mmCIF file with all atom_site columns, C-alpha atoms in Angstrom:
data_model
loop_
_atom_site.group_PDB
_atom_site.id
_atom_site.type_symbol
_atom_site.label_atom_id
_atom_site.label_alt_id
_atom_site.label_comp_id
_atom_site.label_asym_id
_atom_site.label_entity_id
_atom_site.label_seq_id
_atom_site.pdbx_PDB_ins_code
_atom_site.Cartn_x
_atom_site.Cartn_y
_atom_site.Cartn_z
_atom_site.occupancy
_atom_site.B_iso_or_equiv
_atom_site.pdbx_formal_charge
_atom_site.auth_seq_id
_atom_site.auth_comp_id
_atom_site.auth_asym_id
_atom_site.auth_atom_id
_atom_site.pdbx_PDB_model_num
ATOM 1   C CA . UNK A 1 1   ? 130.048 141.967 134.750 1.00 35.00 ? 165 UNK A CA 1
ATOM 2   C CA . UNK A 1 2   ? 129.982 138.262 135.493 1.00 37.00 ? 166 UNK A CA 1
ATOM 3   C CA . UNK A 1 3   ? 127.169 136.364 135.047 1.00 32.00 ? 167 UNK A CA 1
ATOM 4   C CA . UNK A 1 4   ? 125.329 134.050 137.650 1.00 33.00 ? 168 UNK A CA 1
ATOM 5   C CA . UNK A 1 5   ? 122.581 132.530 134.938 1.00 36.00 ? 169 UNK A CA 1
ATOM 6   C CA . UNK A 1 6   ? 122.314 130.892 131.929 1.00 50.00 ? 170 UNK A CA 1
ATOM 7   C CA . UNK A 1 7   ? 122.553 134.179 129.646 1.00 69.00 ? 171 UNK A CA 1
ATOM 8   C CA . UNK A 1 8   ? 125.724 135.979 129.726 1.00 83.00 ? 172 UNK A CA 1
ATOM 9   C CA . UNK A 1 9   ? 125.878 139.785 130.150 1.00 91.00 ? 173 UNK A CA 1
ATOM 10  C CA . UNK A 1 10  ? 126.586 141.419 126.652 1.00 94.00 ? 174 UNK A CA 1
ATOM 11  C CA . UNK A 1 11  ? 128.483 144.300 126.034 1.00 95.00 ? 175 UNK A CA 1
ATOM 12  C CA . UNK A 1 12  ? 127.971 145.759 122.476 1.00 96.00 ? 176 UNK A CA 1
ATOM 13  C CA . UNK A 1 13  ? 130.473 148.386 121.166 1.00 96.00 ? 177 UNK A CA 1
ATOM 14  C CA . UNK A 1 14  ? 130.939 149.714 117.792 1.00 97.00 ? 178 UNK A CA 1
ATOM 15  C CA . UNK A 1 15  ? 134.573 149.255 116.267 1.00 97.00 ? 179 UNK A CA 1
ATOM 16  C CA . UNK A 1 16  ? 137.275 151.602 117.326 1.00 97.00 ? 180 UNK A CA 1
ATOM 17  C CA . UNK A 1 17  ? 135.590 152.444 120.334 1.00 96.00 ? 181 UNK A CA 1
ATOM 18  C CA . UNK A 1 18  ? 137.077 151.560 123.769 1.00 97.00 ? 182 UNK A CA 1
ATOM 19  C CA . UNK A 1 19  ? 135.540 148.724 125.711 1.00 97.00 ? 183 UNK A CA 1
ATOM 20  C CA . UNK A 1 20  ? 135.630 147.725 129.476 1.00 97.00 ? 184 UNK A CA 1
ATOM 21  C CA . UNK A 1 21  ? 135.016 144.248 130.758 1.00 97.00 ? 185 UNK A CA 1
ATOM 22  C CA . UNK A 1 22  ? 134.425 144.087 134.726 1.00 95.00 ? 186 UNK A CA 1
ATOM 23  C CA . UNK A 1 23  ? 134.719 141.223 136.776 1.00 95.00 ? 187 UNK A CA 1
ATOM 24  C CA . UNK A 1 24  ? 133.968 140.845 140.831 1.00 94.00 ? 188 UNK A CA 1
ATOM 25  C CA . UNK A 1 25  ? 136.355 138.449 142.321 1.00 91.00 ? 189 UNK A CA 1
ATOM 26  C CA . UNK A 1 26  ? 135.056 136.317 145.415 1.00 86.00 ? 190 UNK A CA 1
ATOM 27  C CA . UNK A 1 27  ? 138.054 135.699 147.682 1.00 88.00 ? 191 UNK A CA 1
ATOM 28  C CA . UNK A 1 28  ? 140.374 138.768 149.032 1.00 89.00 ? 192 UNK A CA 1
ATOM 29  C CA . UNK A 1 29  ? 143.301 135.987 149.534 1.00 89.00 ? 193 UNK A CA 1
ATOM 30  C CA . UNK A 1 30  ? 143.454 135.802 145.765 1.00 90.00 ? 194 UNK A CA 1
ATOM 31  C CA . UNK A 1 31  ? 146.891 136.744 144.773 1.00 89.00 ? 195 UNK A CA 1
ATOM 32  C CA . UNK A 1 32  ? 146.742 136.068 141.002 1.00 90.00 ? 196 UNK A CA 1
ATOM 33  C CA . UNK A 1 33  ? 144.325 137.267 138.493 1.00 93.00 ? 197 UNK A CA 1
ATOM 34  C CA . UNK A 1 34  ? 143.737 136.336 134.508 1.00 94.00 ? 198 UNK A CA 1
ATOM 35  C CA . UNK A 1 35  ? 141.856 137.423 131.701 1.00 96.00 ? 199 UNK A CA 1
ATOM 36  C CA . UNK A 1 36  ? 140.689 134.785 129.172 1.00 97.00 ? 200 UNK A CA 1
ATOM 37  C CA . UNK A 1 37  ? 138.909 135.192 125.489 1.00 97.00 ? 201 UNK A CA 1
ATOM 38  C CA . UNK A 1 38  ? 136.772 132.533 124.244 1.00 96.00 ? 202 UNK A CA 1
ATOM 39  C CA . UNK A 1 39  ? 135.907 132.430 120.574 1.00 95.00 ? 203 UNK A CA 1
ATOM 40  C CA . UNK A 1 40  ? 132.873 130.121 119.682 1.00 92.00 ? 204 UNK A CA 1
ATOM 41  C CA . UNK A 1 41  ? 134.227 126.368 119.537 1.00 92.00 ? 205 UNK A CA 1
ATOM 42  C CA . UNK A 1 42  ? 137.814 127.364 120.975 1.00 94.00 ? 206 UNK A CA 1
ATOM 43  C CA . UNK A 1 43  ? 139.454 126.993 124.028 1.00 95.00 ? 207 UNK A CA 1
ATOM 44  C CA . UNK A 1 44  ? 140.175 129.973 126.369 1.00 96.00 ? 208 UNK A CA 1
ATOM 45  C CA . UNK A 1 45  ? 143.052 131.955 125.140 1.00 96.00 ? 209 UNK A CA 1
ATOM 46  C CA . UNK A 1 46  ? 145.108 133.726 127.578 1.00 95.00 ? 210 UNK A CA 1
ATOM 47  C CA . UNK A 1 47  ? 145.094 137.692 127.236 1.00 96.00 ? 211 UNK A CA 1
ATOM 48  C CA . UNK A 1 48  ? 146.515 139.341 130.358 1.00 96.00 ? 212 UNK A CA 1
ATOM 49  C CA . UNK A 1 49  ? 147.421 138.336 134.007 1.00 94.00 ? 213 UNK A CA 1
ATOM 50  C CA . UNK A 1 50  ? 148.142 140.614 137.193 1.00 94.00 ? 214 UNK A CA 1
ATOM 51  C CA . UNK A 1 51  ? 149.385 139.734 140.278 1.00 92.00 ? 215 UNK A CA 1
ATOM 52  C CA . UNK A 1 52  ? 148.107 141.138 143.864 1.00 92.00 ? 216 UNK A CA 1
ATOM 53  C CA . UNK A 1 53  ? 150.992 143.567 144.136 1.00 93.00 ? 217 UNK A CA 1
ATOM 54  C CA . UNK A 1 54  ? 150.067 145.611 141.430 1.00 95.00 ? 218 UNK A CA 1
ATOM 55  C CA . UNK A 1 55  ? 146.817 147.770 140.459 1.00 96.00 ? 219 UNK A CA 1
ATOM 56  C CA . UNK A 1 56  ? 147.560 148.186 136.548 1.00 97.00 ? 220 UNK A CA 1
ATOM 57  C CA . UNK A 1 57  ? 149.380 146.091 134.025 1.00 97.00 ? 221 UNK A CA 1
ATOM 58  C CA . UNK A 1 58  ? 149.147 146.991 130.467 1.00 97.00 ? 222 UNK A CA 1
ATOM 59  C CA . UNK A 1 59  ? 149.719 144.694 127.253 1.00 95.00 ? 223 UNK A CA 1
ATOM 60  C CA . UNK A 1 60  ? 149.182 145.364 123.630 1.00 93.00 ? 224 UNK A CA 1
ATOM 61  C CA . UNK A 1 61  ? 145.556 147.192 123.515 1.00 96.00 ? 225 UNK A CA 1
ATOM 62  C CA . UNK A 1 62  ? 144.806 145.883 126.663 1.00 98.00 ? 226 UNK A CA 1
ATOM 63  C CA . UNK A 1 63  ? 145.095 147.083 130.024 1.00 98.00 ? 227 UNK A CA 1
ATOM 64  C CA . UNK A 1 64  ? 143.858 145.292 133.680 1.00 98.00 ? 228 UNK A CA 1
ATOM 65  C CA . UNK A 1 65  ? 143.102 147.333 136.735 1.00 97.00 ? 229 UNK A CA 1
ATOM 66  C CA . UNK A 1 66  ? 142.580 145.542 140.026 1.00 97.00 ? 230 UNK A CA 1
ATOM 67  C CA . UNK A 1 67  ? 141.136 147.282 143.337 1.00 96.00 ? 231 UNK A CA 1
ATOM 68  C CA . UNK A 1 68  ? 141.804 144.661 145.735 1.00 94.00 ? 232 UNK A CA 1
ATOM 69  C CA . UNK A 1 69  ? 139.577 147.438 148.126 1.00 94.00 ? 233 UNK A CA 1
ATOM 70  C CA . UNK A 1 70  ? 136.272 146.341 146.442 1.00 94.00 ? 234 UNK A CA 1
ATOM 71  C CA . UNK A 1 71  ? 137.560 143.007 145.071 1.00 94.00 ? 235 UNK A CA 1
ATOM 72  C CA . UNK A 1 72  ? 136.891 144.310 141.229 1.00 95.00 ? 236 UNK A CA 1
ATOM 73  C CA . UNK A 1 73  ? 138.946 143.681 138.196 1.00 95.00 ? 237 UNK A CA 1
ATOM 74  C CA . UNK A 1 74  ? 138.355 145.190 134.753 1.00 97.00 ? 238 UNK A CA 1
ATOM 75  C CA . UNK A 1 75  ? 139.694 144.531 131.348 1.00 97.00 ? 239 UNK A CA 1
ATOM 76  C CA . UNK A 1 76  ? 140.188 147.618 128.959 1.00 98.00 ? 240 UNK A CA 1
ATOM 77  C CA . UNK A 1 77  ? 140.247 147.172 125.108 1.00 98.00 ? 241 UNK A CA 1
ATOM 78  C CA . UNK A 1 78  ? 141.649 149.999 123.304 1.00 97.00 ? 242 UNK A CA 1
ATOM 79  C CA . UNK A 1 79  ? 140.388 150.477 119.722 1.00 97.00 ? 243 UNK A CA 1
ATOM 80  C CA . UNK A 1 80  ? 138.117 147.836 119.791 1.00 97.00 ? 244 UNK A CA 1
ATOM 81  C CA . UNK A 1 81  ? 138.269 145.457 116.557 1.00 96.00 ? 245 UNK A CA 1
ATOM 82  C CA . UNK A 1 82  ? 135.573 143.084 114.998 1.00 96.00 ? 246 UNK A CA 1
ATOM 83  C CA . UNK A 1 83  ? 138.273 140.432 115.998 1.00 96.00 ? 247 UNK A CA 1
ATOM 84  C CA . UNK A 1 84  ? 137.604 141.185 119.549 1.00 97.00 ? 248 UNK A CA 1
ATOM 85  C CA . UNK A 1 85  ? 134.131 139.859 119.368 1.00 97.00 ? 249 UNK A CA 1
ATOM 86  C CA . UNK A 1 86  ? 134.123 136.711 121.866 1.00 96.00 ? 250 UNK A CA 1
ATOM 87  C CA . UNK A 1 87  ? 133.139 135.691 125.546 1.00 96.00 ? 251 UNK A CA 1
ATOM 88  C CA . UNK A 1 88  ? 135.796 137.174 128.072 1.00 97.00 ? 252 UNK A CA 1
ATOM 89  C CA . UNK A 1 89  ? 136.009 135.911 131.487 1.00 94.00 ? 253 UNK A CA 1
ATOM 90  C CA . UNK A 1 90  ? 138.617 136.391 134.625 1.00 95.00 ? 254 UNK A CA 1
ATOM 91  C CA . UNK A 1 91  ? 139.783 133.656 136.731 1.00 93.00 ? 255 UNK A CA 1
ATOM 92  C CA . UNK A 1 92  ? 141.743 134.222 140.108 1.00 92.00 ? 256 UNK A CA 1
ATOM 93  C CA . UNK A 1 93  ? 144.155 132.054 141.502 1.00 85.00 ? 257 UNK A CA 1
ATOM 94  C CA . UNK A 1 94  ? 144.240 130.930 145.085 1.00 75.00 ? 258 UNK A CA 1
ATOM 95  C CA . UNK A 1 95  ? 146.860 128.183 146.314 1.00 64.00 ? 259 UNK A CA 1
ATOM 96  C CA . UNK A 1 96  ? 148.740 125.892 144.128 1.00 58.00 ? 260 UNK A CA 1
ATOM 97  C CA . UNK A 1 97  ? 147.595 126.544 140.587 1.00 58.00 ? 261 UNK A CA 1
ATOM 98  C CA . UNK A 1 98  ? 143.799 125.771 141.304 1.00 77.00 ? 262 UNK A CA 1
ATOM 99  C CA . UNK A 1 99  ? 141.879 129.057 139.209 1.00 87.00 ? 263 UNK A CA 1
ATOM 100 C CA . UNK A 1 100 ? 138.378 130.028 140.011 1.00 90.00 ? 264 UNK A CA 1
ATOM 101 C CA . UNK A 1 101 ? 136.741 131.186 136.813 1.00 92.00 ? 265 UNK A CA 1
ATOM 102 C CA . UNK A 1 102 ? 134.089 133.488 136.518 1.00 91.00 ? 266 UNK A CA 1
ATOM 103 C CA . UNK A 1 103 ? 131.144 132.613 133.573 1.00 90.00 ? 267 UNK A CA 1
ATOM 104 C CA . UNK A 1 104 ? 132.069 135.684 131.414 1.00 93.00 ? 268 UNK A CA 1
ATOM 105 C CA . UNK A 1 105 ? 130.988 138.782 129.217 1.00 95.00 ? 269 UNK A CA 1
ATOM 106 C CA . UNK A 1 106 ? 129.893 138.523 125.658 1.00 95.00 ? 270 UNK A CA 1
ATOM 107 C CA . UNK A 1 107 ? 131.793 141.103 123.657 1.00 96.00 ? 271 UNK A CA 1
ATOM 108 C CA . UNK A 1 108 ? 130.140 142.102 120.535 1.00 96.00 ? 272 UNK A CA 1
ATOM 109 C CA . UNK A 1 109 ? 131.790 144.473 118.193 1.00 96.00 ? 273 UNK A CA 1
ATOM 110 C CA . UNK A 1 110 ? 129.871 146.093 115.195 1.00 95.00 ? 274 UNK A CA 1
ATOM 111 C CA . UNK A 1 111 ? 131.846 147.300 112.357 1.00 90.00 ? 275 UNK A CA 1
ATOM 112 C CA . UNK B 2 1   ? 149.447 128.758 120.202 1.00 56.00 ? 205 UNK B CA 1
ATOM 113 C CA . UNK B 2 2   ? 150.363 126.105 123.057 1.00 67.00 ? 206 UNK B CA 1
ATOM 114 C CA . UNK B 2 3   ? 151.106 122.495 121.749 1.00 93.00 ? 207 UNK B CA 1
ATOM 115 C CA . UNK B 2 4   ? 147.910 121.259 123.163 1.00 97.00 ? 208 UNK B CA 1
ATOM 116 C CA . UNK B 2 5   ? 146.013 118.603 121.032 1.00 97.00 ? 209 UNK B CA 1
ATOM 117 C CA . UNK B 2 6   ? 142.195 117.104 122.496 1.00 98.00 ? 210 UNK B CA 1
ATOM 118 C CA . UNK B 2 7   ? 140.987 113.824 120.959 1.00 97.00 ? 211 UNK B CA 1
ATOM 119 C CA . UNK B 2 8   ? 138.438 113.463 120.039 1.00 98.00 ? 212 UNK B CA 1
ATOM 120 C CA . UNK B 2 9   ? 136.568 116.733 119.056 1.00 97.00 ? 213 UNK B CA 1
ATOM 121 C CA . UNK B 2 10  ? 133.398 115.715 119.340 1.00 97.00 ? 214 UNK B CA 1
ATOM 122 C CA . UNK B 2 11  ? 131.494 112.369 120.696 1.00 97.00 ? 215 UNK B CA 1
ATOM 123 C CA . UNK B 2 12  ? 128.295 111.239 120.925 1.00 97.00 ? 216 UNK B CA 1
ATOM 124 C CA . UNK B 2 13  ? 127.624 108.042 123.005 1.00 96.00 ? 217 UNK B CA 1
ATOM 125 C CA . UNK B 2 14  ? 125.117 106.290 125.338 1.00 96.00 ? 218 UNK B CA 1
ATOM 126 C CA . UNK B 2 15  ? 124.443 106.349 129.180 1.00 97.00 ? 219 UNK B CA 1
ATOM 127 C CA . UNK B 2 16  ? 126.429 103.516 130.920 1.00 97.00 ? 220 UNK B CA 1
ATOM 128 C CA . UNK B 2 17  ? 129.296 103.557 128.365 1.00 96.00 ? 221 UNK B CA 1
ATOM 129 C CA . UNK B 2 18  ? 132.861 103.855 129.127 1.00 96.00 ? 222 UNK B CA 1
ATOM 130 C CA . UNK B 2 19  ? 134.685 107.151 127.351 1.00 97.00 ? 223 UNK B CA 1
ATOM 131 C CA . UNK B 2 20  ? 138.065 108.407 127.348 1.00 98.00 ? 224 UNK B CA 1
ATOM 132 C CA . UNK B 2 21  ? 139.042 111.694 126.514 1.00 98.00 ? 225 UNK B CA 1
ATOM 133 C CA . UNK B 2 22  ? 142.863 112.233 125.477 1.00 98.00 ? 226 UNK B CA 1
ATOM 134 C CA . UNK B 2 23  ? 145.230 115.503 125.845 1.00 98.00 ? 227 UNK B CA 1
ATOM 135 C CA . UNK B 2 24  ? 148.258 115.321 124.321 1.00 98.00 ? 228 UNK B CA 1
ATOM 136 C CA . UNK B 2 25  ? 150.935 118.001 124.875 1.00 97.00 ? 229 UNK B CA 1
ATOM 137 C CA . UNK B 2 26  ? 154.096 118.925 122.805 1.00 96.00 ? 230 UNK B CA 1
ATOM 138 C CA . UNK B 2 27  ? 155.449 121.960 125.310 1.00 93.00 ? 231 UNK B CA 1
ATOM 139 C CA . UNK B 2 28  ? 156.671 119.246 127.906 1.00 92.00 ? 232 UNK B CA 1
ATOM 140 C CA . UNK B 2 29  ? 154.904 121.298 130.753 1.00 92.00 ? 233 UNK B CA 1
ATOM 141 C CA . UNK B 2 30  ? 154.847 119.454 134.221 1.00 91.00 ? 234 UNK B CA 1
ATOM 142 C CA . UNK B 2 31  ? 151.018 120.521 134.928 1.00 92.00 ? 235 UNK B CA 1
ATOM 143 C CA . UNK B 2 32  ? 148.089 119.256 133.146 1.00 94.00 ? 236 UNK B CA 1
ATOM 144 C CA . UNK B 2 33  ? 144.408 119.564 134.147 1.00 95.00 ? 237 UNK B CA 1
ATOM 145 C CA . UNK B 2 34  ? 140.904 118.576 132.870 1.00 97.00 ? 238 UNK B CA 1
ATOM 146 C CA . UNK B 2 35  ? 137.951 121.163 133.296 1.00 97.00 ? 239 UNK B CA 1
ATOM 147 C CA . UNK B 2 36  ? 134.216 120.970 132.091 1.00 97.00 ? 240 UNK B CA 1
ATOM 148 C CA . UNK B 2 37  ? 132.499 123.895 130.958 1.00 96.00 ? 241 UNK B CA 1
ATOM 149 C CA . UNK B 2 38  ? 128.646 124.098 131.006 1.00 94.00 ? 242 UNK B CA 1
ATOM 150 C CA . UNK B 2 39  ? 126.277 126.860 130.696 1.00 89.00 ? 243 UNK B CA 1
ATOM 151 C CA . UNK B 2 40  ? 125.936 129.418 133.622 1.00 85.00 ? 244 UNK B CA 1
ATOM 152 C CA . UNK B 2 41  ? 128.910 128.075 135.147 1.00 88.00 ? 245 UNK B CA 1
ATOM 153 C CA . UNK B 2 42  ? 132.809 128.965 135.333 1.00 88.00 ? 246 UNK B CA 1
ATOM 154 C CA . UNK B 2 43  ? 134.955 126.232 133.782 1.00 94.00 ? 247 UNK B CA 1
ATOM 155 C CA . UNK B 2 44  ? 135.170 123.756 136.614 1.00 96.00 ? 248 UNK B CA 1
ATOM 156 C CA . UNK B 2 45  ? 138.419 121.546 137.404 1.00 95.00 ? 249 UNK B CA 1
ATOM 157 C CA . UNK B 2 46  ? 137.809 117.776 137.297 1.00 97.00 ? 250 UNK B CA 1
ATOM 158 C CA . UNK B 2 47  ? 141.256 116.479 137.936 1.00 96.00 ? 251 UNK B CA 1
ATOM 159 C CA . UNK B 2 48  ? 144.644 117.591 137.787 1.00 94.00 ? 252 UNK B CA 1
ATOM 160 C CA . UNK B 2 49  ? 148.347 116.207 137.224 1.00 94.00 ? 253 UNK B CA 1
ATOM 161 C CA . UNK B 2 50  ? 151.377 117.433 138.945 1.00 90.00 ? 254 UNK B CA 1
ATOM 162 C CA . UNK B 2 51  ? 153.599 115.015 137.132 1.00 92.00 ? 255 UNK B CA 1
ATOM 163 C CA . UNK B 2 52  ? 153.546 111.226 135.900 1.00 94.00 ? 256 UNK B CA 1
ATOM 164 C CA . UNK B 2 53  ? 151.850 109.296 137.976 1.00 93.00 ? 257 UNK B CA 1
ATOM 165 C CA . UNK B 2 54  ? 150.601 111.949 139.654 1.00 94.00 ? 258 UNK B CA 1
ATOM 166 C CA . UNK B 2 55  ? 147.252 113.190 139.847 1.00 96.00 ? 259 UNK B CA 1
ATOM 167 C CA . UNK B 2 56  ? 144.803 114.731 142.203 1.00 94.00 ? 260 UNK B CA 1
ATOM 168 C CA . UNK B 2 57  ? 140.930 115.866 142.328 1.00 95.00 ? 261 UNK B CA 1
ATOM 169 C CA . UNK B 2 58  ? 139.277 118.932 141.495 1.00 93.00 ? 262 UNK B CA 1
ATOM 170 C CA . UNK B 2 59  ? 135.897 120.293 142.424 1.00 92.00 ? 263 UNK B CA 1
ATOM 171 C CA . UNK B 2 60  ? 133.913 117.965 140.393 1.00 96.00 ? 264 UNK B CA 1
ATOM 172 C CA . UNK B 2 61  ? 135.914 114.761 140.481 1.00 96.00 ? 265 UNK B CA 1
ATOM 173 C CA . UNK B 2 62  ? 132.993 112.427 141.243 1.00 96.00 ? 266 UNK B CA 1
ATOM 174 C CA . UNK B 2 63  ? 132.341 109.977 138.213 1.00 96.00 ? 267 UNK B CA 1
ATOM 175 C CA . UNK B 2 64  ? 135.613 110.470 136.528 1.00 98.00 ? 268 UNK B CA 1
ATOM 176 C CA . UNK B 2 65  ? 139.067 109.265 136.692 1.00 97.00 ? 269 UNK B CA 1
ATOM 177 C CA . UNK B 2 66  ? 142.780 110.327 135.191 1.00 98.00 ? 270 UNK B CA 1
ATOM 178 C CA . UNK B 2 67  ? 145.722 108.724 134.245 1.00 97.00 ? 271 UNK B CA 1
ATOM 179 C CA . UNK B 2 68  ? 149.164 110.334 133.079 1.00 97.00 ? 272 UNK B CA 1
ATOM 180 C CA . UNK B 2 69  ? 151.609 107.637 132.222 1.00 96.00 ? 273 UNK B CA 1
ATOM 181 C CA . UNK B 2 70  ? 153.511 109.962 130.018 1.00 96.00 ? 274 UNK B CA 1
ATOM 182 C CA . UNK B 2 71  ? 154.490 113.484 130.308 1.00 95.00 ? 275 UNK B CA 1
ATOM 183 C CA . UNK B 2 72  ? 152.957 114.549 127.124 1.00 97.00 ? 276 UNK B CA 1
ATOM 184 C CA . UNK B 2 73  ? 149.595 112.671 127.811 1.00 98.00 ? 277 UNK B CA 1
ATOM 185 C CA . UNK B 2 74  ? 146.858 113.041 130.326 1.00 98.00 ? 278 UNK B CA 1
ATOM 186 C CA . UNK B 2 75  ? 143.540 111.121 130.165 1.00 98.00 ? 279 UNK B CA 1
ATOM 187 C CA . UNK B 2 76  ? 140.301 111.722 131.370 1.00 98.00 ? 280 UNK B CA 1
ATOM 188 C CA . UNK B 2 77  ? 137.766 108.379 131.713 1.00 98.00 ? 281 UNK B CA 1
ATOM 189 C CA . UNK B 2 78  ? 133.997 108.302 132.491 1.00 97.00 ? 282 UNK B CA 1
ATOM 190 C CA . UNK B 2 79  ? 133.894 104.943 133.777 1.00 93.00 ? 283 UNK B CA 1
ATOM 191 C CA . UNK B 2 80  ? 130.187 104.905 133.234 1.00 96.00 ? 284 UNK B CA 1
ATOM 192 C CA . UNK B 2 81  ? 128.899 108.027 131.184 1.00 96.00 ? 285 UNK B CA 1
ATOM 193 C CA . UNK B 2 82  ? 125.424 109.795 132.865 1.00 97.00 ? 286 UNK B CA 1
ATOM 194 C CA . UNK B 2 83  ? 123.585 112.551 131.149 1.00 97.00 ? 287 UNK B CA 1
ATOM 195 C CA . UNK B 2 84  ? 124.904 114.921 133.500 1.00 97.00 ? 288 UNK B CA 1
ATOM 196 C CA . UNK B 2 85  ? 128.238 114.612 132.168 1.00 97.00 ? 289 UNK B CA 1
ATOM 197 C CA . UNK B 2 86  ? 127.371 116.041 128.670 1.00 97.00 ? 290 UNK B CA 1
ATOM 198 C CA . UNK B 2 87  ? 129.652 118.854 128.779 1.00 97.00 ? 291 UNK B CA 1
ATOM 199 C CA . UNK B 2 88  ? 132.390 120.325 126.788 1.00 97.00 ? 292 UNK B CA 1
ATOM 200 C CA . UNK B 2 89  ? 135.567 119.217 128.218 1.00 98.00 ? 293 UNK B CA 1
ATOM 201 C CA . UNK B 2 90  ? 138.941 121.374 128.121 1.00 98.00 ? 294 UNK B CA 1
ATOM 202 C CA . UNK B 2 91  ? 142.466 120.447 128.950 1.00 98.00 ? 295 UNK B CA 1
ATOM 203 C CA . UNK B 2 92  ? 144.976 122.840 130.107 1.00 96.00 ? 296 UNK B CA 1
ATOM 204 C CA . UNK B 2 93  ? 148.851 122.940 130.510 1.00 95.00 ? 297 UNK B CA 1
ATOM 205 C CA . UNK B 2 94  ? 151.010 125.197 132.827 1.00 90.00 ? 298 UNK B CA 1
ATOM 206 C CA . UNK B 2 95  ? 154.771 125.245 133.309 1.00 83.00 ? 299 UNK B CA 1
ATOM 207 C CA . UNK B 2 96  ? 155.241 126.010 136.945 1.00 72.00 ? 300 UNK B CA 1
ATOM 208 C CA . UNK B 2 97  ? 154.284 125.245 140.374 1.00 62.00 ? 301 UNK B CA 1
ATOM 209 C CA . UNK B 2 98  ? 153.790 128.884 141.355 1.00 59.00 ? 302 UNK B CA 1
ATOM 210 C CA . UNK B 2 99  ? 150.030 129.975 141.200 1.00 55.00 ? 303 UNK B CA 1
ATOM 211 C CA . UNK B 2 100 ? 151.202 133.309 139.361 1.00 66.00 ? 304 UNK B CA 1
ATOM 212 C CA . UNK B 2 101 ? 151.445 131.436 135.841 1.00 76.00 ? 305 UNK B CA 1
ATOM 213 C CA . UNK B 2 102 ? 148.792 130.931 133.275 1.00 86.00 ? 306 UNK B CA 1
ATOM 214 C CA . UNK B 2 103 ? 147.138 127.817 132.281 1.00 90.00 ? 307 UNK B CA 1
ATOM 215 C CA . UNK B 2 104 ? 147.003 127.533 128.556 1.00 94.00 ? 308 UNK B CA 1
ATOM 216 C CA . UNK B 2 105 ? 144.093 125.654 127.246 1.00 96.00 ? 309 UNK B CA 1
ATOM 217 C CA . UNK B 2 106 ? 143.286 123.348 124.251 1.00 97.00 ? 310 UNK B CA 1
ATOM 218 C CA . UNK B 2 107 ? 140.232 123.662 121.639 1.00 96.00 ? 311 UNK B CA 1
ATOM 219 C CA . UNK B 2 108 ? 137.777 121.367 123.555 1.00 97.00 ? 312 UNK B CA 1
ATOM 220 C CA . UNK B 2 109 ? 136.138 117.848 123.178 1.00 97.00 ? 313 UNK B CA 1
ATOM 221 C CA . UNK B 2 110 ? 132.556 118.595 123.007 1.00 97.00 ? 314 UNK B CA 1
ATOM 222 C CA . UNK B 2 111 ? 130.649 115.167 124.789 1.00 97.00 ? 315 UNK B CA 1
ATOM 223 C CA . UNK B 2 112 ? 127.087 114.365 124.318 1.00 97.00 ? 316 UNK B CA 1
ATOM 224 C CA . UNK B 2 113 ? 125.466 111.500 126.154 1.00 97.00 ? 317 UNK B CA 1
ATOM 225 C CA . UNK B 2 114 ? 122.135 110.169 125.219 1.00 95.00 ? 318 UNK B CA 1
#
């Protein structure tokens, strides 16, 4: 889940496992949600997005689920690989292009 | 990768000095943003631009100014740097006004103010 402190929550998985990273968003009026991946020393990289009129969207090896009732977003990564190790964070969009970002979850993938 | 170049990538400077960070894009996108990233916080918006010479403040704009004289360049200036502005700064771009479009980020500038 998302962190409110200095230490990011960490999800440790084995290579080949499925990973699920969770995010609680704050504003029920948000209508757009994005997942980003950030590797050390690099900028956030767009993974997948979803609009509020959808509850599921699939990409390559990734699926985003949106539960508006409880304001919850999750990112599922299938067959996790060592290259998936990074910090993942969600962002919610409300209004003109103003995204609000979570603090992230660290994913560690062991060979 | 989106064509976004941030410069410098690293900078160390002293309190009270002016600092300018540059973001250059080759995508011809209309919208550009400056964020800062600090431990315990998500990315926070400093300023953004919705066209040449058109800019507006974000949530943490105090102590920062921006300029955009060309579509491809967005400059962030710290007029008199303070230690609280030590951070990693990211530039982002997006193509459309519709909020349902992802922003794409550069690789950041790590700024240390001593």
